[in-house]
XYZ file of C-alpha atoms in Angstrom:
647
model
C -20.545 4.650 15.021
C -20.653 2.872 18.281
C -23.182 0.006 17.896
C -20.897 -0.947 14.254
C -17.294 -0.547 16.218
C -18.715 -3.671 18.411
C -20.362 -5.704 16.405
C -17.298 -5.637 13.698
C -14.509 -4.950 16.678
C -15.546 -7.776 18.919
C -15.652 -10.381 16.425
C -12.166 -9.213 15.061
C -10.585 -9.228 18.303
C -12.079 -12.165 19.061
C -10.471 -14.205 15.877
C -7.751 -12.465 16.507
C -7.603 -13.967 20.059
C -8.443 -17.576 18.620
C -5.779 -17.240 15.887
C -3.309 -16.474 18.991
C -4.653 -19.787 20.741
C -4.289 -22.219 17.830
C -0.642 -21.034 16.957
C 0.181 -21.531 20.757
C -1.204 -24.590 20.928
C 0.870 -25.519 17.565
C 3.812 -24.555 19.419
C 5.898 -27.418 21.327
C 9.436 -27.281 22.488
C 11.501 -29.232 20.340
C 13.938 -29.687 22.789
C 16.222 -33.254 22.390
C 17.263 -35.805 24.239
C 20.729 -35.188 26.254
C 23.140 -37.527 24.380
C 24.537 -39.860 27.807
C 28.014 -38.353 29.244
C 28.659 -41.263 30.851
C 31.448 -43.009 29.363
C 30.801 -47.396 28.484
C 32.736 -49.464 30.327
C 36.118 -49.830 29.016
C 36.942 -53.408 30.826
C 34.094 -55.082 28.970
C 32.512 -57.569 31.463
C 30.512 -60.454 30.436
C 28.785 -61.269 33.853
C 25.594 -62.337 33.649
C 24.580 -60.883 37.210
C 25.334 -57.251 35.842
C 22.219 -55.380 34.058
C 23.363 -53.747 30.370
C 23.739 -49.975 31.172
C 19.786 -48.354 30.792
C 21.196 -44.823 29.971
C 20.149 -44.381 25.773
C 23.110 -44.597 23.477
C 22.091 -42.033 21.445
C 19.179 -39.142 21.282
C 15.202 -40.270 21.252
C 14.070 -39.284 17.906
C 13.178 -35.538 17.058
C 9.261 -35.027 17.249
C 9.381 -32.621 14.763
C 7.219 -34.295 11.311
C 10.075 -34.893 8.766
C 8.829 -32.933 6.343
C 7.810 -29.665 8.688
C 10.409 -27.598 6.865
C 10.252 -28.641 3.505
C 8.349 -25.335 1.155
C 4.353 -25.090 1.614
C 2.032 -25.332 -1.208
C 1.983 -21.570 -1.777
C 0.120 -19.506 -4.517
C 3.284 -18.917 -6.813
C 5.087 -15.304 -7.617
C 5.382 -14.379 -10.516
C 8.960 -12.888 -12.372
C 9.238 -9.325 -10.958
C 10.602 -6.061 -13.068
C 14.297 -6.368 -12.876
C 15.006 -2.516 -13.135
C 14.369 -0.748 -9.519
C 15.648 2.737 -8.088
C 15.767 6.350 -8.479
C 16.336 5.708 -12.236
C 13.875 4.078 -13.360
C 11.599 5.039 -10.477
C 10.465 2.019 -8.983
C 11.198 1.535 -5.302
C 10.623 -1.900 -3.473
C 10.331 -2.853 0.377
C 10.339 -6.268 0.799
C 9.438 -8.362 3.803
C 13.123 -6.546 5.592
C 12.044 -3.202 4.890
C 8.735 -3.733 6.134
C 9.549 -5.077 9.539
C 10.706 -2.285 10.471
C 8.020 -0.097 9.477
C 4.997 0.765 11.336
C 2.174 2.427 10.330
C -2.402 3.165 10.263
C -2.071 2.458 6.827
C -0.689 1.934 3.063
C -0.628 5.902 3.038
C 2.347 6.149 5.474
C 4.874 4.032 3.243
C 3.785 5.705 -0.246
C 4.572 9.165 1.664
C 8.182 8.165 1.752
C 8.767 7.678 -2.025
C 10.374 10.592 -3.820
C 8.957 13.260 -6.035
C 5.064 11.573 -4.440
C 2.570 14.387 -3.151
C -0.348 13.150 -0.447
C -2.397 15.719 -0.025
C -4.700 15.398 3.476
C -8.285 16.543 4.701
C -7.246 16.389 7.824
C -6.088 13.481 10.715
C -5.907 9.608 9.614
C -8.674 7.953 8.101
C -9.728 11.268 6.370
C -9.860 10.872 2.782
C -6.317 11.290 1.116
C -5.053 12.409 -2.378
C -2.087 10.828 -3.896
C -0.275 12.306 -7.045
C 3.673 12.444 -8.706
C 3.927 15.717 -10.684
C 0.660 17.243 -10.143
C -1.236 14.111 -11.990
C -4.370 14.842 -9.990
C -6.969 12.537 -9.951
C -7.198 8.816 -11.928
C -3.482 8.246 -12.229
C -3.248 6.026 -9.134
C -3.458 2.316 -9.543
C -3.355 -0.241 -6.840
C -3.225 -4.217 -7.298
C -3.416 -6.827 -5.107
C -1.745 -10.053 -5.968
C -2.502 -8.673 -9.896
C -6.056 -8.066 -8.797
C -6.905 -4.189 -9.175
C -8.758 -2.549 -6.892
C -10.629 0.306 -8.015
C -11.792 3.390 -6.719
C -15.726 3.031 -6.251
C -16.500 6.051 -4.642
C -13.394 8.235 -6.063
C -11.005 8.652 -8.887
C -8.445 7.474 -7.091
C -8.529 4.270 -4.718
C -8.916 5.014 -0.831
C -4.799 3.739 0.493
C -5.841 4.426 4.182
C -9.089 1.718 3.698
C -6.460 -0.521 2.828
C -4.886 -3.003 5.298
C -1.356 -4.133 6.405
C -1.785 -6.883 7.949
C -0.902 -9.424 5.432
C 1.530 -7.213 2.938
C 4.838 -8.734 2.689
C 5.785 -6.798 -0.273
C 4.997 -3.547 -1.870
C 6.296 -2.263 -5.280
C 5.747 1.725 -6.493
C 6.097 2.364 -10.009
C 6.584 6.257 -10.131
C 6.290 6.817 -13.806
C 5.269 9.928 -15.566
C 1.612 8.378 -16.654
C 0.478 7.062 -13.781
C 1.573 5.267 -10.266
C 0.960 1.881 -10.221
C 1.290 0.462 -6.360
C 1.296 -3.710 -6.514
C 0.908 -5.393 -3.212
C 2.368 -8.840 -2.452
C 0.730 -10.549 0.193
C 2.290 -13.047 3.174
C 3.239 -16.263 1.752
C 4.810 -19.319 4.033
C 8.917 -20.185 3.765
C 8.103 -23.566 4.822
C 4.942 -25.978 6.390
C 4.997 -24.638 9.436
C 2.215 -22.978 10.637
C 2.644 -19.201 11.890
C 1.181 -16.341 13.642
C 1.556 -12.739 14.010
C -0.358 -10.247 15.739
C 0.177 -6.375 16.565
C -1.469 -4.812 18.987
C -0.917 -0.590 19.587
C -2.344 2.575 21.211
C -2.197 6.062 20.869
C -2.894 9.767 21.335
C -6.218 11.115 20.323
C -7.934 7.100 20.969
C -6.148 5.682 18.517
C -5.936 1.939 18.575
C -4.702 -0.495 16.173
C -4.664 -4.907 16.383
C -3.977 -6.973 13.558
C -3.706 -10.951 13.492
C -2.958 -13.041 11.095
C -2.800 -17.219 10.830
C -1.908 -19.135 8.139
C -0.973 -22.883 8.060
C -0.992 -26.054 4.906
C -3.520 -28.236 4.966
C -2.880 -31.748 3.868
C -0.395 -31.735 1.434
C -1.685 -29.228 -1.167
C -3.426 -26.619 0.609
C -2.771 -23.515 2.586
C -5.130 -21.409 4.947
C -5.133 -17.451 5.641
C -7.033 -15.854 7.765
C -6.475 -12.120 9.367
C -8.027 -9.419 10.918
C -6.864 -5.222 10.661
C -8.626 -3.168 12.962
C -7.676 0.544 13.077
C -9.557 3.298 15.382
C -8.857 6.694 15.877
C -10.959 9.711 17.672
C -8.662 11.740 15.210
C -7.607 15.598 16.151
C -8.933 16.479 19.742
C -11.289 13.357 19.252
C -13.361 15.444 16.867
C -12.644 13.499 13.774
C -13.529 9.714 14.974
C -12.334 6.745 12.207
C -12.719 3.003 12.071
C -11.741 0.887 9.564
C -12.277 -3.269 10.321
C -11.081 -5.955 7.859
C -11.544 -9.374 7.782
C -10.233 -11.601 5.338
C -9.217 -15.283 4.160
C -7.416 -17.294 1.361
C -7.501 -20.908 0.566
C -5.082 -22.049 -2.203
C -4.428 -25.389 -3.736
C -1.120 -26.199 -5.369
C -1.099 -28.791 -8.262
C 2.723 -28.621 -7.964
C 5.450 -26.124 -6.930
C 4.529 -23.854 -9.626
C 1.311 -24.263 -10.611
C -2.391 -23.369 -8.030
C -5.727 -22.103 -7.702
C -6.105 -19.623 -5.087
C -9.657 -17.980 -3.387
C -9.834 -15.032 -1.730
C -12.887 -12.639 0.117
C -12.099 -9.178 1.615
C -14.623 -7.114 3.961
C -14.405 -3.565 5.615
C -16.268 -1.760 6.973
C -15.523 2.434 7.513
C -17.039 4.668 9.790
C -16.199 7.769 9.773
C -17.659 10.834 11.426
C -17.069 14.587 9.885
C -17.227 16.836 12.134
C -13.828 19.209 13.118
C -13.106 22.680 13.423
C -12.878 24.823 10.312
C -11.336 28.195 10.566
C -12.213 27.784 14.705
C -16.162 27.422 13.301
C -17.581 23.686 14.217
C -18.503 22.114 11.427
C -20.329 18.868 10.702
C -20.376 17.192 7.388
C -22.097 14.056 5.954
C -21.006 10.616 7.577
C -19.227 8.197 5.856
C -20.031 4.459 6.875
C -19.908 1.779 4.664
C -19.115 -1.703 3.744
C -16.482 -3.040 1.072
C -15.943 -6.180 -0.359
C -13.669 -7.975 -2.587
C -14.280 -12.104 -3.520
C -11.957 -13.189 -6.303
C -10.604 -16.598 -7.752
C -6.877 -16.681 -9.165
C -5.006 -19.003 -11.151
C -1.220 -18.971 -11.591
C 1.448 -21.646 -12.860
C 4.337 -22.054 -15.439
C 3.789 -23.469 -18.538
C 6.400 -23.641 -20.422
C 10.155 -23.391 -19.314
C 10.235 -19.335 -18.125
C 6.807 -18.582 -19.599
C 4.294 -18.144 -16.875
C 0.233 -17.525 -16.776
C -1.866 -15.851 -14.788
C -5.280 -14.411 -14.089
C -8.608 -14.104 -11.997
C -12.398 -13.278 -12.203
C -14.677 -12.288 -9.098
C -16.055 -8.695 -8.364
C -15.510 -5.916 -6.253
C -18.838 -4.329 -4.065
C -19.621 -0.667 -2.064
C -22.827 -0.623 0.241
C -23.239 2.160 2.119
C -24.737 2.484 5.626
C -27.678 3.880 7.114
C -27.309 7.712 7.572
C -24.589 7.475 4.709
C -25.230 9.890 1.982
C -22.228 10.720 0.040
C -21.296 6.744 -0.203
C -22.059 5.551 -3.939
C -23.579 1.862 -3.913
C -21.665 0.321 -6.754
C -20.625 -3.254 -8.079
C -17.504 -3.614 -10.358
C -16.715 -7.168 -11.931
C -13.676 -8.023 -12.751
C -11.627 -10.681 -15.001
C -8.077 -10.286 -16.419
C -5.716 -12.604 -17.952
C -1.779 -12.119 -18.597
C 1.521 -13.890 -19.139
C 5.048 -13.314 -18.203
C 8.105 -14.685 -20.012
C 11.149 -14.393 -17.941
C 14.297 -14.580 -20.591
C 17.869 -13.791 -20.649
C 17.868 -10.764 -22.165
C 14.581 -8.984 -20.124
C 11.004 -9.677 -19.407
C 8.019 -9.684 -21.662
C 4.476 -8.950 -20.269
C 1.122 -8.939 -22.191
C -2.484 -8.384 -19.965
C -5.931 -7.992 -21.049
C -8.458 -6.656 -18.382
C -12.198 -6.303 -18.724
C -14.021 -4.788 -15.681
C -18.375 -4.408 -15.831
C -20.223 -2.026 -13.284
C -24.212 -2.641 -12.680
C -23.707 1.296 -12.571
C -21.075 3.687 -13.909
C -20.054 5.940 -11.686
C -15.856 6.613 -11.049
C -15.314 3.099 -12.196
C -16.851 2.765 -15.781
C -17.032 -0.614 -17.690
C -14.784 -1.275 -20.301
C -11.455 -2.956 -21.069
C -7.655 -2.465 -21.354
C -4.598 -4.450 -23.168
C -1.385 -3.736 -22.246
C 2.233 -4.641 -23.185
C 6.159 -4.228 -21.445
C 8.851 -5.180 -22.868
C 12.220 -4.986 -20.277
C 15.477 -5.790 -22.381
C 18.695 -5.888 -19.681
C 21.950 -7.235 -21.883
C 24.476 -6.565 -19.721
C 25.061 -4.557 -16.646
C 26.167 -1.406 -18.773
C 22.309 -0.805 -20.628
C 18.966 -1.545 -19.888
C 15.997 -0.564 -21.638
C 11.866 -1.018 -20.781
C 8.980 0.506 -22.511
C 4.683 0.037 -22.008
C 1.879 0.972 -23.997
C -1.554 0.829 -22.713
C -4.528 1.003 -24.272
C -7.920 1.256 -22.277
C -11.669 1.889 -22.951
C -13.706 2.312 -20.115
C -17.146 3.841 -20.393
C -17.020 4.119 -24.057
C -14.110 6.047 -24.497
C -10.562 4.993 -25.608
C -7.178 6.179 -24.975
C -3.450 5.102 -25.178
C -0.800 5.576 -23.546
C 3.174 5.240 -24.151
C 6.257 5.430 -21.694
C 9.943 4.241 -22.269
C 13.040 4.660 -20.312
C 16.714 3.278 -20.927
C 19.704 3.516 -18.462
C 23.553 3.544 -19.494
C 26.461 2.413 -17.112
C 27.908 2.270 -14.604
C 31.430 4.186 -15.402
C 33.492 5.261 -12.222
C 30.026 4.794 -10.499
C 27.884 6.958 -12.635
C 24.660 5.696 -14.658
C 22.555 7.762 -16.933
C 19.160 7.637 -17.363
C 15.943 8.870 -19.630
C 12.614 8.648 -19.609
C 9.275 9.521 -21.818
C 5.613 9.594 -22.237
C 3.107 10.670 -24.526
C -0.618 9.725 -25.341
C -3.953 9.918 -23.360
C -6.707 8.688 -21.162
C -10.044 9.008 -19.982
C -10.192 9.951 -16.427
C -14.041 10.407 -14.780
C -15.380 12.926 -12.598
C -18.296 13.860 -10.942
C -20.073 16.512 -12.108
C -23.108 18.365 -10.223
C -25.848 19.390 -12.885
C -29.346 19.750 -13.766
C -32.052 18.107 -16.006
C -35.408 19.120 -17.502
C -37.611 16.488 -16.816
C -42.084 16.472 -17.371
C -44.046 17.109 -14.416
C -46.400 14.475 -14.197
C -48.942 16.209 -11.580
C -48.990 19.023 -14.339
C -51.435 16.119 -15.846
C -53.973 16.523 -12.844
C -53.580 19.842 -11.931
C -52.796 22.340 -14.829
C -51.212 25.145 -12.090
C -48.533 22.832 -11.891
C -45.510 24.026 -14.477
C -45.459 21.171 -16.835
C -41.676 21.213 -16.913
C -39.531 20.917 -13.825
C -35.890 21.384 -12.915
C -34.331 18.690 -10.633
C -30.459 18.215 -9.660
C -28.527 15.633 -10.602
C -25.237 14.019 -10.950
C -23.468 12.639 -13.757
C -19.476 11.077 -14.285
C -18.522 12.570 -17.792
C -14.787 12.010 -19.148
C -11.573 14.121 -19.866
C -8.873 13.490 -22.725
C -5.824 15.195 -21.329
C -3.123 14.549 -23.453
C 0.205 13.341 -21.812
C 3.722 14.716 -23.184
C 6.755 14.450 -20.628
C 10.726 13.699 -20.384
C 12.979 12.944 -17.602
C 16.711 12.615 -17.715
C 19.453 12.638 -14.874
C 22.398 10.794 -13.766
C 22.936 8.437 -10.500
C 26.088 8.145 -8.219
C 27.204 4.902 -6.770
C 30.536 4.568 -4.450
C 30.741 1.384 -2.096
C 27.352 2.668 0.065
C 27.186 5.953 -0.748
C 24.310 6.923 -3.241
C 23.227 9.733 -5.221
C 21.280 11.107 -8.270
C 19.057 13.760 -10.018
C 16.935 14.054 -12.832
C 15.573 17.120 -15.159
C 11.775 16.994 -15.730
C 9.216 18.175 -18.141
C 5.673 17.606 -17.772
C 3.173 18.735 -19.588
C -0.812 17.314 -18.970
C -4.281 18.952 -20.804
C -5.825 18.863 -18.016
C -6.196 17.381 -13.983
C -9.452 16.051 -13.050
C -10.324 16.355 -8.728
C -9.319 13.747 -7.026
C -13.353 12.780 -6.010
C -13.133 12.442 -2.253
C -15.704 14.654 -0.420
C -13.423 17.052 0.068
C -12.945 18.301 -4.027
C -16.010 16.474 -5.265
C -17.954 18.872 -7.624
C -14.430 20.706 -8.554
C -14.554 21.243 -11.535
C -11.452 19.602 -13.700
C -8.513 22.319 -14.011
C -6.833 23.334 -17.093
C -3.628 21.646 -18.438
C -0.197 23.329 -17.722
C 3.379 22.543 -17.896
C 5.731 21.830 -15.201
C 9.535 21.997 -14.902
C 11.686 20.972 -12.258
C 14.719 19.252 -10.301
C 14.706 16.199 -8.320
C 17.377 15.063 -5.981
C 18.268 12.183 -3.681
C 21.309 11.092 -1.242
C 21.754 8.062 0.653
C 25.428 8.411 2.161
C 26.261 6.375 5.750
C 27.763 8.560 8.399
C 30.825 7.331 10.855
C 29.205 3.964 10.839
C 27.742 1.397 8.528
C 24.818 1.255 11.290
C 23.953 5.200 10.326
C 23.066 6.489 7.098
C 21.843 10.299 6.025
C 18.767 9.936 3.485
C 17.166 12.760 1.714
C 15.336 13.568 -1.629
C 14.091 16.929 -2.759
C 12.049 18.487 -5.591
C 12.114 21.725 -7.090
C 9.735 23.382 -9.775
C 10.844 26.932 -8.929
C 7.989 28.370 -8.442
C 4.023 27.430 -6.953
C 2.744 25.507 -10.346
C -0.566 26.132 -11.251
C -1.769 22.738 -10.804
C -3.587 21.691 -7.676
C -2.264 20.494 -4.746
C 1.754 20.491 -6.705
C 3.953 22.439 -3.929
C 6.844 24.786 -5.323
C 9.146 22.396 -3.546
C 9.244 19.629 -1.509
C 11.462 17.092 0.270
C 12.398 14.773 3.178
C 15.488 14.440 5.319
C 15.952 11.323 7.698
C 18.810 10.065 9.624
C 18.557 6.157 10.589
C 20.361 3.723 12.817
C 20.152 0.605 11.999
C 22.029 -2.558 13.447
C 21.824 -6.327 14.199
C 23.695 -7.682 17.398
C 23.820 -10.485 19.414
C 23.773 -13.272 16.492
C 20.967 -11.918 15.012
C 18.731 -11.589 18.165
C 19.429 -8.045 18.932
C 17.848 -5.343 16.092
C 17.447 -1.993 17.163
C 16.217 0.936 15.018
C 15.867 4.629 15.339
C 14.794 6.875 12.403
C 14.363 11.134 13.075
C 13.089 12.456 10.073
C 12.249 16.481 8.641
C 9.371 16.930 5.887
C 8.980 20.387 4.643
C 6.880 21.286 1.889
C 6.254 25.046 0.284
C 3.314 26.948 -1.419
C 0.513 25.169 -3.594
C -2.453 26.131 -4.728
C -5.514 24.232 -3.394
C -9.028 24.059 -2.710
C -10.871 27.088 -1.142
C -13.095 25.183 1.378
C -15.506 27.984 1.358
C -16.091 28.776 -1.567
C -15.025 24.941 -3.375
C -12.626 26.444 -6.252
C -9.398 25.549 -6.599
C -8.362 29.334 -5.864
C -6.019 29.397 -2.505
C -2.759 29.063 -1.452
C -1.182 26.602 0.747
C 1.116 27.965 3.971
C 4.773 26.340 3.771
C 5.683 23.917 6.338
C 8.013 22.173 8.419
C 7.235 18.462 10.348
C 9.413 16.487 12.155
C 8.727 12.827 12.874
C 10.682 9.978 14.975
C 10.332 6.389 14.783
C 11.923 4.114 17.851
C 11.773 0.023 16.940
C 13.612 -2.527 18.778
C 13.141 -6.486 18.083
C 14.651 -9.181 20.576
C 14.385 -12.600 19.020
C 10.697 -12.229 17.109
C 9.047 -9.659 19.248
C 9.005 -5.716 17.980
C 8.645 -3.043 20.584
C 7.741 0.088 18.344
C 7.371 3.616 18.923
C 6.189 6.209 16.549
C 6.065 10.177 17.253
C 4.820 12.930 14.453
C 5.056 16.200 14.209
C 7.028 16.312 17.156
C 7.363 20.296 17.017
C 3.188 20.543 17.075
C 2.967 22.571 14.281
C -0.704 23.425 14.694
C -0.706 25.600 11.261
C -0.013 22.940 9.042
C -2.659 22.329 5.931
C -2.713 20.451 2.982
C -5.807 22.565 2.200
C -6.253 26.279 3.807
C -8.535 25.813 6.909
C -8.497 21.957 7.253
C -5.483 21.829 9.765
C -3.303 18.739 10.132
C -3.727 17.091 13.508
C -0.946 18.337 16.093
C 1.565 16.109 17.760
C 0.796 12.742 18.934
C 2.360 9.246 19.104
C 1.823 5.925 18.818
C 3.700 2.744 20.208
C 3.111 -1.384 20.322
C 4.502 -4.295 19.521
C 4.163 -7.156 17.205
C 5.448 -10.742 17.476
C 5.521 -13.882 15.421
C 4.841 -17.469 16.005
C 5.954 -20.937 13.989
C 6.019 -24.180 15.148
């Protein structure tokens, strides 16, 4: 692990370093001329012998280029969903909400959204299952800019391999089918260039540095370049992580609202598996391997609110030497789709094709999908989606709907439902009879021979499930809860090492509460937030606690025109019973311990500088397990600061 960490962590820190340097040297004080206190003569004087006063009569021109704040040449956005909230289950943090959150990775935000499951290995960087309602494996969807990134080596993509550095928007879409996660990446305000770097350290050798610089070029043109390096020696430096990305964009803008925009991704993991199981050592496969992304996008309007978009380029896993449970796979991808932003709603049609030189968890195929989002008034709003998708041969589709009513004395009510089906892979260990060719030369050989092998076959589970509840609005106080039903044919593993080779589980129904509250306390600056799920009793699908929920209290406040922003958030995550992978014997037979965490989060920004500091599991609860033996790590911490540059 050590001879990658420097050749990938040098050169990161390094750019990072240069980035730093050309944003300082972008930066000049813009600092004007003094207009002259001294008063003109009153008693005008016409004497030749006396010199014209040589104080200026009014400021030397700014040096600031005229047109330094006018917009950049950005890669447009498209018309987002209007609908967000507990209702309709989408949740948004924007460029605010994210400046005050710190975190290793993608993994850490998504564990914040109600009614979402992560279920761990072990400490950061070890692989991580995500899941709303028990959905198990292949109902996680990530996209980057509208470009999806798929899960290579998994069912599921990898959140912790992906980075922060440049997210300056993130959008969950809990529904009942399938999460759908769509990252928005840093675009400029203006044409000034600008910088940002975060550096941070930690318990157990865990170090994080990101940079970013991005600047136009000319008049049409804009530059990004970044680096994300996280490092961890994990739990008692027995679980050691790395994960270093580089990347850059170069758009062109034909106008405000039309561009072309390239874009190449690289990471490289390493991580080492050894850690305590049950107090026995024990050392699993390494993981170290390189993943790439290179993709060309094309956005604009063309015709009043009717906008295009779509991209082509590929997606690449190459694993390292001594890797052996890394998959080397190639995915291509294209995709084209439109978005008509009207009155009464939002249309959305997309076709996607994807081609692998191999099928493994990402099979070849295609998908066409349609949304329709109808919002009248303020009293009703309405969306429903069907998907349809053949990947690897087999087909599927899939319906959801919701519609909202209200607000009346503050109260909205809401319903949701889906139906249909997909094909989710998994891998499968098996056998095949295959001829024994030295049978030919030497007869004592058995002409038939056994050999293991692996193969991705497909699941059909059918999807039937309802949600309905009411919300609670007074001036800042916030509230709501919902009913659901959920009924799947099956779960498939999620595909990490961890439950690879499990075999699918059956389908089951699941019933249950959910809850939320968001009510300030004695001061607009503090606010009580908590949101709880109930399905009375241990499901029997894997890794779905009996109950679940979060409890946080935040301060929050701006002072000193602006300058001044402290925060401080102390939060309480319990979860109960669930049943989950027997590591010994690799069926999905045992049963989860309940537990209790407490975490604390301390930021405070002066001007454009963020101190941070971030605790968890503050109590040490040493007993806590997403899967019986493989322990969470204890308590540790981890604090920086990150500041931003524009000229």
């Amino acid at each position: 692990m050590t001879p990658r960490l420097f050749r990938r962590g040098i050169p990161a820190l390094l750019c990072a370093f240069a980035a730093v340097l050309v944003a300082a040297a972008e930066l000049r004080a813009q600092v004007p001329a003094a207009r002259d206190t001294v008063r003109k003569d009153s008693a005008l004087v016409a004497d030749p012998n006396v010199r014209a006063d040589t104080l200026p009569d009014r400021p030397a021109a700014d040096s600031v280029p005229a047109d330094s704040t006018l917009p950049a040449p950005v890669f447009p956005l498209l018309p987002e969903p209007r609908e967000t909230g507990f209702g309709p289950g989408v949740w948004v943090f924007g460029p605010v909400e994210l400046a005050r959150f710190h975190g290793l990775s993608m993994l850490d935000l998504l564990d914040r959204i109600p009614g979402i499951v992560v279920t761990r290995e072990g400490s950061p960087g070890r692989p991580a299952g995500v899941a709303a309602f028990g959905g198990g494996g292949g109902r996680l969807r990530v996209f980057l800019d509208g470009w999806e990134m798929p899960g290579l080596n998994a069912s599921s993509p990898e959140l912790q391999r992906i980075p922060l550095v440049d997210v300056s928007a993130v959008r969950v879409f809990r529904g009942l089918g399938e999460i759908r996660v769509d990252i928005q990446t840093l675009r400029l305000t203006d044409r000034r260039p600008y910088a940002q770097i975060e550096g941070g350290e930690g318990d157990y050798a865990t170090r994080i540095l990101r940079g970013l610089f991005s600047r136009p070029l000319g008049q049409r043109m804009v530059a990004t370049v970044g680096v994300d390096v996280v490092e961890t020696g994990g739990f008692r430096r027995a679980e050691p992580f790395s994960a270093n990305t580089g990347f850059g964009r170069l758009s062109y803008a034909f106008s405000a609202d039309r561009a072309l925009e390239l874009e190449y991704r690289s990471t490289a993991v390493d991580a080492e598996r050894s850690f305590a199981f049950n107090g026995t050592r024990a050392t699993l496969p390494t993981e170290a391997y390189d993943r790439g992304e290179l993709m060309l996008r094309a956005r604009g309007r063309v015709l009043g609110d009717v906008w295009v978009d779509g991209a082509v380029g590929r997606s690449w896993q190459r694993p390292g030497g001594g890797d052996t449970i890394t998959l080397e796979r190639e995915a291509v991808q294209a995709y084209a789709r439109a978005v008509a932003d009207i009155p009464l709603g939002r249309l959305e049609g997309a076709l996607r094709y994807r081609g692998v030189d191999d099928e493994g968890f990402a099979a070849g195929g295609a998908e066409a999908s349609l949304r329709a989002e109808l919002t009248p008034g303020r009293a009703i709003s309405a969306w429903g989606e069907v998907r349809a998708g053949s990947w690897g041969g087999s087909t599927g589709v899939e319906l959801e709907a919701a519609a909202r009513t209200g607000a009346w004395r503050g109260v909205s009510l809401f319903g949701q439902a889906a139906t249909g089906t997909r094909a989710i892979r998994y891998w499968r260990d098996t056998s095949e009879v295959v001829q024994n060719l030295g049978n030919v030369i030497n007869p004592s050989i058995p002409a038939l021979d056994t050999v293991p092998i692996v193969d991705f076959p497909d699941i059909f589970p059918t999807l039937a499930a309802v949600r309905a509840g009411a919300e609670w609005t007074r001036g800042a106080v916030q509230a709501g809860a919902a009913f659901v039903v959920h009924d799947l044919g099956g779960t498939v593993p999620y595909g990490f090492y961890f439950d690879r080779g499990t075999q699918p589980a059956a389908g089951t129904t699941v019933s249950g509460v959910e809850a939320y509250a968001s009510v300030p306390l004695f001061w607009r600056q503090l606010r009580f937030d908590a949101h709880y799920t109930d399905f009375f009793a241990v499901p029997d699908r894997p890794y779905t606690p009996a109950r679940f929920g979060r409890a946080a209290l935040e301060f929050h406040g701006v002072y000193k025109d602006g300058n001044l922003e402290p925060t401080l958030r102390a939060e309480l995550l319990g979860r109960d019973r669930a049943v989950s992978l027997d590591a010994t014997t690799g069926a999905l037979t045992a049963l989860t311990e309940p537990y209790l965490i407490a975490n604390l989060f301390v930021q405070i920004r002066v001007l454009d500088v963020r101190a941070f500091y971030r605790a968890e599991n503050l109590l040490n609860r040493r007993t806590a397990a997403d899967i019986p033996g493989l322990t969470l790590p204890g308590a540790r911490s981890l604090f920086g600061v990150r500041w931003f540059f524009r000229d």
